[in-house]
Coordinates of C-alpha atoms in Angstrom, one line a residue:
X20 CA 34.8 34.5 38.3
X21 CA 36.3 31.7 36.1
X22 CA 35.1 32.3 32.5
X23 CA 36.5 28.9 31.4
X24 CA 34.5 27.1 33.7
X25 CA 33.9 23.8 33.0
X26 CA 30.3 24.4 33.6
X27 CA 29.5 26.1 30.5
X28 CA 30.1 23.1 28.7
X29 CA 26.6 22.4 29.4
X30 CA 25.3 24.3 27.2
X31 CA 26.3 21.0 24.8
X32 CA 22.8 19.2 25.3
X33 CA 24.7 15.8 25.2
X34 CA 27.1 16.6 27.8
X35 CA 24.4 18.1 29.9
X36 CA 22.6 14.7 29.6
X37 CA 25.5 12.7 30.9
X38 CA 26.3 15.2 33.6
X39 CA 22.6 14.9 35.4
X40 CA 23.4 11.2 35.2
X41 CA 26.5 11.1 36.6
X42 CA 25.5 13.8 39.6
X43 CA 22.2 12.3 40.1
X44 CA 20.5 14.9 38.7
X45 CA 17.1 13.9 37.3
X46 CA 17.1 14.2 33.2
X47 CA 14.8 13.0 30.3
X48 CA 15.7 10.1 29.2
X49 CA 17.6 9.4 25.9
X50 CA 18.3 6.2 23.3
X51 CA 22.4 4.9 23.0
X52 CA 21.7 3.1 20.2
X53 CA 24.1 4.6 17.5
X54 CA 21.6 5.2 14.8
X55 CA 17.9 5.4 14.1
X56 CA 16.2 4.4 11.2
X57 CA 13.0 6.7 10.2
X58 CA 10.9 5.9 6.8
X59 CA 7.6 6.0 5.3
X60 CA 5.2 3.3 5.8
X61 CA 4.5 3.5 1.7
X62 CA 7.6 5.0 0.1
X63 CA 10.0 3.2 -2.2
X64 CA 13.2 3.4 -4.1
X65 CA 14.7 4.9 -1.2
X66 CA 12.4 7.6 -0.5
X67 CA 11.2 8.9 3.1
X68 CA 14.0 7.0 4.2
X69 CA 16.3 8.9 7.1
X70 CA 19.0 7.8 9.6
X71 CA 20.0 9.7 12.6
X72 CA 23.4 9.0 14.0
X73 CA 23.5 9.2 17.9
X74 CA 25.7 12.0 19.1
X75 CA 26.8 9.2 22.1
X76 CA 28.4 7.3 18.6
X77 CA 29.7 11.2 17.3
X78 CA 27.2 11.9 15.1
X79 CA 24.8 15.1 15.8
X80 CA 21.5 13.6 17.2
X81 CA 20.3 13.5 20.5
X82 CA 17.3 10.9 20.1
X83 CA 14.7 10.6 23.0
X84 CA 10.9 9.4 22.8
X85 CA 8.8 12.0 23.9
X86 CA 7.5 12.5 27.3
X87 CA 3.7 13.6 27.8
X88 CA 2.1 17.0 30.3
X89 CA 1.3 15.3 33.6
X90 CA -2.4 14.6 34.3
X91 CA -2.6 18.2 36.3
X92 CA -0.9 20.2 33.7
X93 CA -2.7 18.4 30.8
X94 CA -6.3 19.6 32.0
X95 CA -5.0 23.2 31.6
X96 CA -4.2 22.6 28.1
X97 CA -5.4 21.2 24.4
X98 CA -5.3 17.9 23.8
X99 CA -2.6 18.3 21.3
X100 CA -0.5 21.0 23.2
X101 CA 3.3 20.0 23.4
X102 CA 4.8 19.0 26.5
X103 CA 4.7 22.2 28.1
X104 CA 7.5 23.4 30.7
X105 CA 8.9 25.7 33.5
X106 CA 11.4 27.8 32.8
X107 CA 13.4 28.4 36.1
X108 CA 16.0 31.5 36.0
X109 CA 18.9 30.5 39.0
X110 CA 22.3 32.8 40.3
X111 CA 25.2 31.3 42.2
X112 CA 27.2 33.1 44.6
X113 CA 29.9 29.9 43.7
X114 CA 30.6 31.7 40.7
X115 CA 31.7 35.1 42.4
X116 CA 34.3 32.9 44.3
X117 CA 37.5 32.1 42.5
X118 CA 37.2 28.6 43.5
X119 CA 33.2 28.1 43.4
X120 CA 33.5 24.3 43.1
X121 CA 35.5 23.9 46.4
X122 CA 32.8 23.6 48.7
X123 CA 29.3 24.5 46.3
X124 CA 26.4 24.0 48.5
X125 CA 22.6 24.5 47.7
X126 CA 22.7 27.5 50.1
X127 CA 24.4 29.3 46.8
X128 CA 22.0 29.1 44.8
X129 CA 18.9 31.6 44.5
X130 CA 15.9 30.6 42.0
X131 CA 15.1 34.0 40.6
X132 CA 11.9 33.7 38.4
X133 CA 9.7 30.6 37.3
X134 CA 7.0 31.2 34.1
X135 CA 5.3 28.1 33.1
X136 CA 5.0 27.7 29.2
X137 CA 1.9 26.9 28.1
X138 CA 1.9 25.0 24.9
X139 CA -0.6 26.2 21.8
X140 CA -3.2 23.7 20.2
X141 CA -1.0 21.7 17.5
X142 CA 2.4 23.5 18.0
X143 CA 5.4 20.7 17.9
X144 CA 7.0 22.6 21.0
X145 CA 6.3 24.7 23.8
X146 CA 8.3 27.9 21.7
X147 CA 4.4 28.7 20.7
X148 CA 2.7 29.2 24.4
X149 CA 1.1 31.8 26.1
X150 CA 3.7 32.7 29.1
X151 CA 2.3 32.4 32.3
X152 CA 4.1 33.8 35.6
X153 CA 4.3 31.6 38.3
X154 CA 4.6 32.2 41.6
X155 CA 7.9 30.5 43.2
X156 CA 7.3 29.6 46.5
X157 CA 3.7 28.8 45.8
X158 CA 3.4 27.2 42.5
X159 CA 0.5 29.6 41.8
X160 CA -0.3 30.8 38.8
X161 CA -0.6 34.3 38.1
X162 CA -1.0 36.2 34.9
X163 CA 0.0 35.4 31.1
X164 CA 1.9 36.5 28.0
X165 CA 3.2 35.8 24.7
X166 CA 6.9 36.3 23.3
X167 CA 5.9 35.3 19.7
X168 CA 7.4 38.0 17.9
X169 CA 10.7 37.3 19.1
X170 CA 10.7 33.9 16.6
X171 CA 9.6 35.8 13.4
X172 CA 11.9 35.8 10.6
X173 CA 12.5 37.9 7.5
X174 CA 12.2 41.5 7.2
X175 CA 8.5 41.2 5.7
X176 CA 7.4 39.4 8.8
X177 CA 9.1 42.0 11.2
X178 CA 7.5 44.5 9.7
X179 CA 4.2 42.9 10.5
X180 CA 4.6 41.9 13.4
X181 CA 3.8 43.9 16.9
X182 CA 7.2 44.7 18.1
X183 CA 5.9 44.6 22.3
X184 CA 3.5 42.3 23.6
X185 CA 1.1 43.5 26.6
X186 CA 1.8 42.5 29.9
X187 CA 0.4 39.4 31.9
X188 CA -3.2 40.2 31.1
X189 CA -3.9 36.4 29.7
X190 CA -5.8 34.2 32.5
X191 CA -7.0 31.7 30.0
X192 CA -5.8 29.4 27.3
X193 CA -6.8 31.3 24.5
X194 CA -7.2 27.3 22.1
X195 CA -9.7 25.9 25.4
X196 CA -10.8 28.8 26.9
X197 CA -9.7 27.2 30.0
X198 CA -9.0 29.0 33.3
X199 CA -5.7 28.9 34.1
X200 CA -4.9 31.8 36.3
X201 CA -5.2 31.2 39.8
X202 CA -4.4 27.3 39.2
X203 CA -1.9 26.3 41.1
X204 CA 1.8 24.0 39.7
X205 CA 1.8 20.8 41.8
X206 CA 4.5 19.5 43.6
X207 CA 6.4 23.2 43.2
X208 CA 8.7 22.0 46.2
X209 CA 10.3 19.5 44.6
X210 CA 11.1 21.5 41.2
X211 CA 12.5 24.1 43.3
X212 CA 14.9 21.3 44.9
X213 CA 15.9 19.7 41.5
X214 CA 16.8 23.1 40.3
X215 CA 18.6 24.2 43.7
X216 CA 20.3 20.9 43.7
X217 CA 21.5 20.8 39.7
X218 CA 23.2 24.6 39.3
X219 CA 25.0 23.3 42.8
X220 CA 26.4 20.0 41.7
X221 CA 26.4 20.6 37.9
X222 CA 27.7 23.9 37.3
X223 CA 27.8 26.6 40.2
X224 CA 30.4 28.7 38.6
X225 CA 28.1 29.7 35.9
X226 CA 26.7 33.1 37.2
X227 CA 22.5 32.2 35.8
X228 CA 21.2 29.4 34.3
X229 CA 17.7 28.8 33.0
X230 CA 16.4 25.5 33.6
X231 CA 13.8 23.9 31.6
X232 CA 11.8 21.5 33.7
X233 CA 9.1 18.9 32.5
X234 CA 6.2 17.8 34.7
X235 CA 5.8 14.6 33.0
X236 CA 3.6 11.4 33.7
X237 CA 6.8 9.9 34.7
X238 CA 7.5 12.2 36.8
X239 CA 9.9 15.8 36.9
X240 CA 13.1 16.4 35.1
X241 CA 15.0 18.6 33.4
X242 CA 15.5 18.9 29.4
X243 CA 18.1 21.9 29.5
X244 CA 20.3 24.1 31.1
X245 CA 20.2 27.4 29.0
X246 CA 23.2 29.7 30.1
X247 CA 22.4 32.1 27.7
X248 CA 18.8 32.7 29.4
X249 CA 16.5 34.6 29.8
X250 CA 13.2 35.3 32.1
X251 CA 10.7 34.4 29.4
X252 CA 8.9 37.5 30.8
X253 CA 8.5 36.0 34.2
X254 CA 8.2 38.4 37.4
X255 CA 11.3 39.0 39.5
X256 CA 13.4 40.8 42.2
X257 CA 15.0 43.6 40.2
X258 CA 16.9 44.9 42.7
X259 CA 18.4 42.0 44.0
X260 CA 19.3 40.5 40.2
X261 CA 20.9 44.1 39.4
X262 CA 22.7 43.8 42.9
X263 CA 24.0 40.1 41.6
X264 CA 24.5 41.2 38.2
X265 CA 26.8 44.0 39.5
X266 CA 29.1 41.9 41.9
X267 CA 29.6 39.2 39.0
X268 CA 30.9 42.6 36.5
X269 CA 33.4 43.3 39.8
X270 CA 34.5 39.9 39.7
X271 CA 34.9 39.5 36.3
X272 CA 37.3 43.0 36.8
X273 CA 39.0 41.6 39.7
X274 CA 40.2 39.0 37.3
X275 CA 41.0 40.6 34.8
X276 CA 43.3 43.2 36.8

C-alpha cells in the first residue's frame, strides 16, 4: 500500500473538481472566473461589500451556484431543506497492490454502506439531517438517525448535549411529518456506477472513500470524495470491512518491513 498516493490529493476539493473532469467523472459544476463580487443591495461606503478569489486563479474559493433536491427527493423533504445527499462508503483492493494503478478495474471496488442525508427545514446544508440507511442494491429506504451531537462545540454545549443517539428508529421527517421509510432512491443503479467508476479511475489506491452524491434536477454527481470518512451511521458488512481493514494494516507492514 502506497501511502503517498497521488490519490489522496483529492481530498483538495479543487483538485477533486478537475480530476472528475479530466476522467469523465460526473461533478457539480463550478465558475473559473477569478473573482466574485458579493454586496448588499442598500449598503454604502464600502459596506456589505465581499470579493472571493477563485482558487482556479490561487485564491481559496471554490465558487459554484447551487444545485436543487430532484423532484423525487424534494417531496420527501421541506420546501427549504438543503440539497440533501448520499453518502456512499467504497474499498479498493487496488490499494492492497503495490502498483494499484496498473490495471484498476471497477471489479476493485466494493460500495460498503449508502445513508441518504435528509436535510432539516431551513438548515444551509445537509450537516443538519435526519440519517436515513439506505439499502444498496435497492435504493430502499430503511430506518433513520441523527449525528447532531457530533457538530456541538464548547464544553457548555457538550455538557448538554446527549452523547449517543438511538438507532434508526426515525421513519419520518420530523419538519413534514412525511413518510419516508419504505420510499425507495431512484435511479440507485446509476449512483452505484458513478461511485464504482470514480474510486477506479480517480483514486483506487486510497483504501475507502466516502462519496457525496447529489440527486439534482440536472441530474447525479458527486460534490466530494471524503478519505477521511466515515459511515454516517449507515448499515454495513462488519465482517467483511474488518476482513479489508485487516489486509490494508498487513500491507501497510509489508511496506514498511
Amino acid at each position: 500500500m502506497n501511502t503517498k498516493d497521488s490519490g489522496y490529493e483529492l481530498e483538495d476539493k479543487l483538485s477533486f473538481l478537475q480530476a472528475c473532469e479530466t476522467n469523465g467523472v460526473p461533478a457539480s459544476p463550478w465558475l473559473t472566473a477569478p473573482k466574485l463580487i458579493i454586496k448588499h443591495r442598500n449598503e454604502e461606503g464600502g459596506l456589505g461589500f465581499q470579493v472571493f478569489t477563485n482558487a482556479t486563479a490561487g485564491g481559496d474559493w471554490i465558487i459554484q451556484r447551487a444545485l436543487v433536491n430532484s423532484e423525487h427527493l424534494a417531496r420527501l423533504l421541506p420546501p427549504d431543506a438543503p440539497l440533501s445527499t448520499l453518502r456512499i462508503v467504497s474499498s479498493s483492493a487496488a490499494s492492497l497492490r503495490a502498483a494499484p494503478r496498473d490495471g484498476a478495474e471497477v471489479s476493485d471496488i466494493t460500495l460498503l454502506s449508502a445513508c441518504w442525508r435528509a436535510g432539516r427545514a431551513g438548515a444551509d446544508t445537509d450537516h443538519k439531517s435526519v440519517l436515513f440507511d439506505v439499502d444498496l442494491p435497492t435504493g430502499e429506504i430503511r430506518g433513520g438517525t441523527t449525528n447532531s451531537h457530533w457538530y456541538q462545540l464548547g464544553v457548555s454545549e457538550a455538557a448538554r448535549c446527549p452523547w449517543r443517539s438511538k438507532g434508526h428508529t426515525i421513519r419520518a421527517h420530523p419538519d413534514t411529518g412525511a413518510q419516508i421509510s419504505g420510499k425507495y432512491i431512484p435511479e440507485m443503479d446509476s449512483v452505484r456506477q458513478i461511485v464504482l467508476e470514480a474510486h477506479a479511475r480517480l483514486c483506487p489506491g486510497v483504501p475507502l472513500v466516502g462519496w457525496d452524491v447529489a440527486m439534482t434536477t440536472e441530474g447525479i454527481c458527486l460534490l466530494e470524495a471524503n478519505l477521511s470518512c466515515n459511515f454516517f451511521r449507515a448499515s454495513f458488512d462488519k465482517d467483511g470491512f474488518f476482513c479489508f481493514v485487516e489486509q490494508a494494516m498487513k500491507a501497510v507492514d509489508d511496506m514498511a518491513a
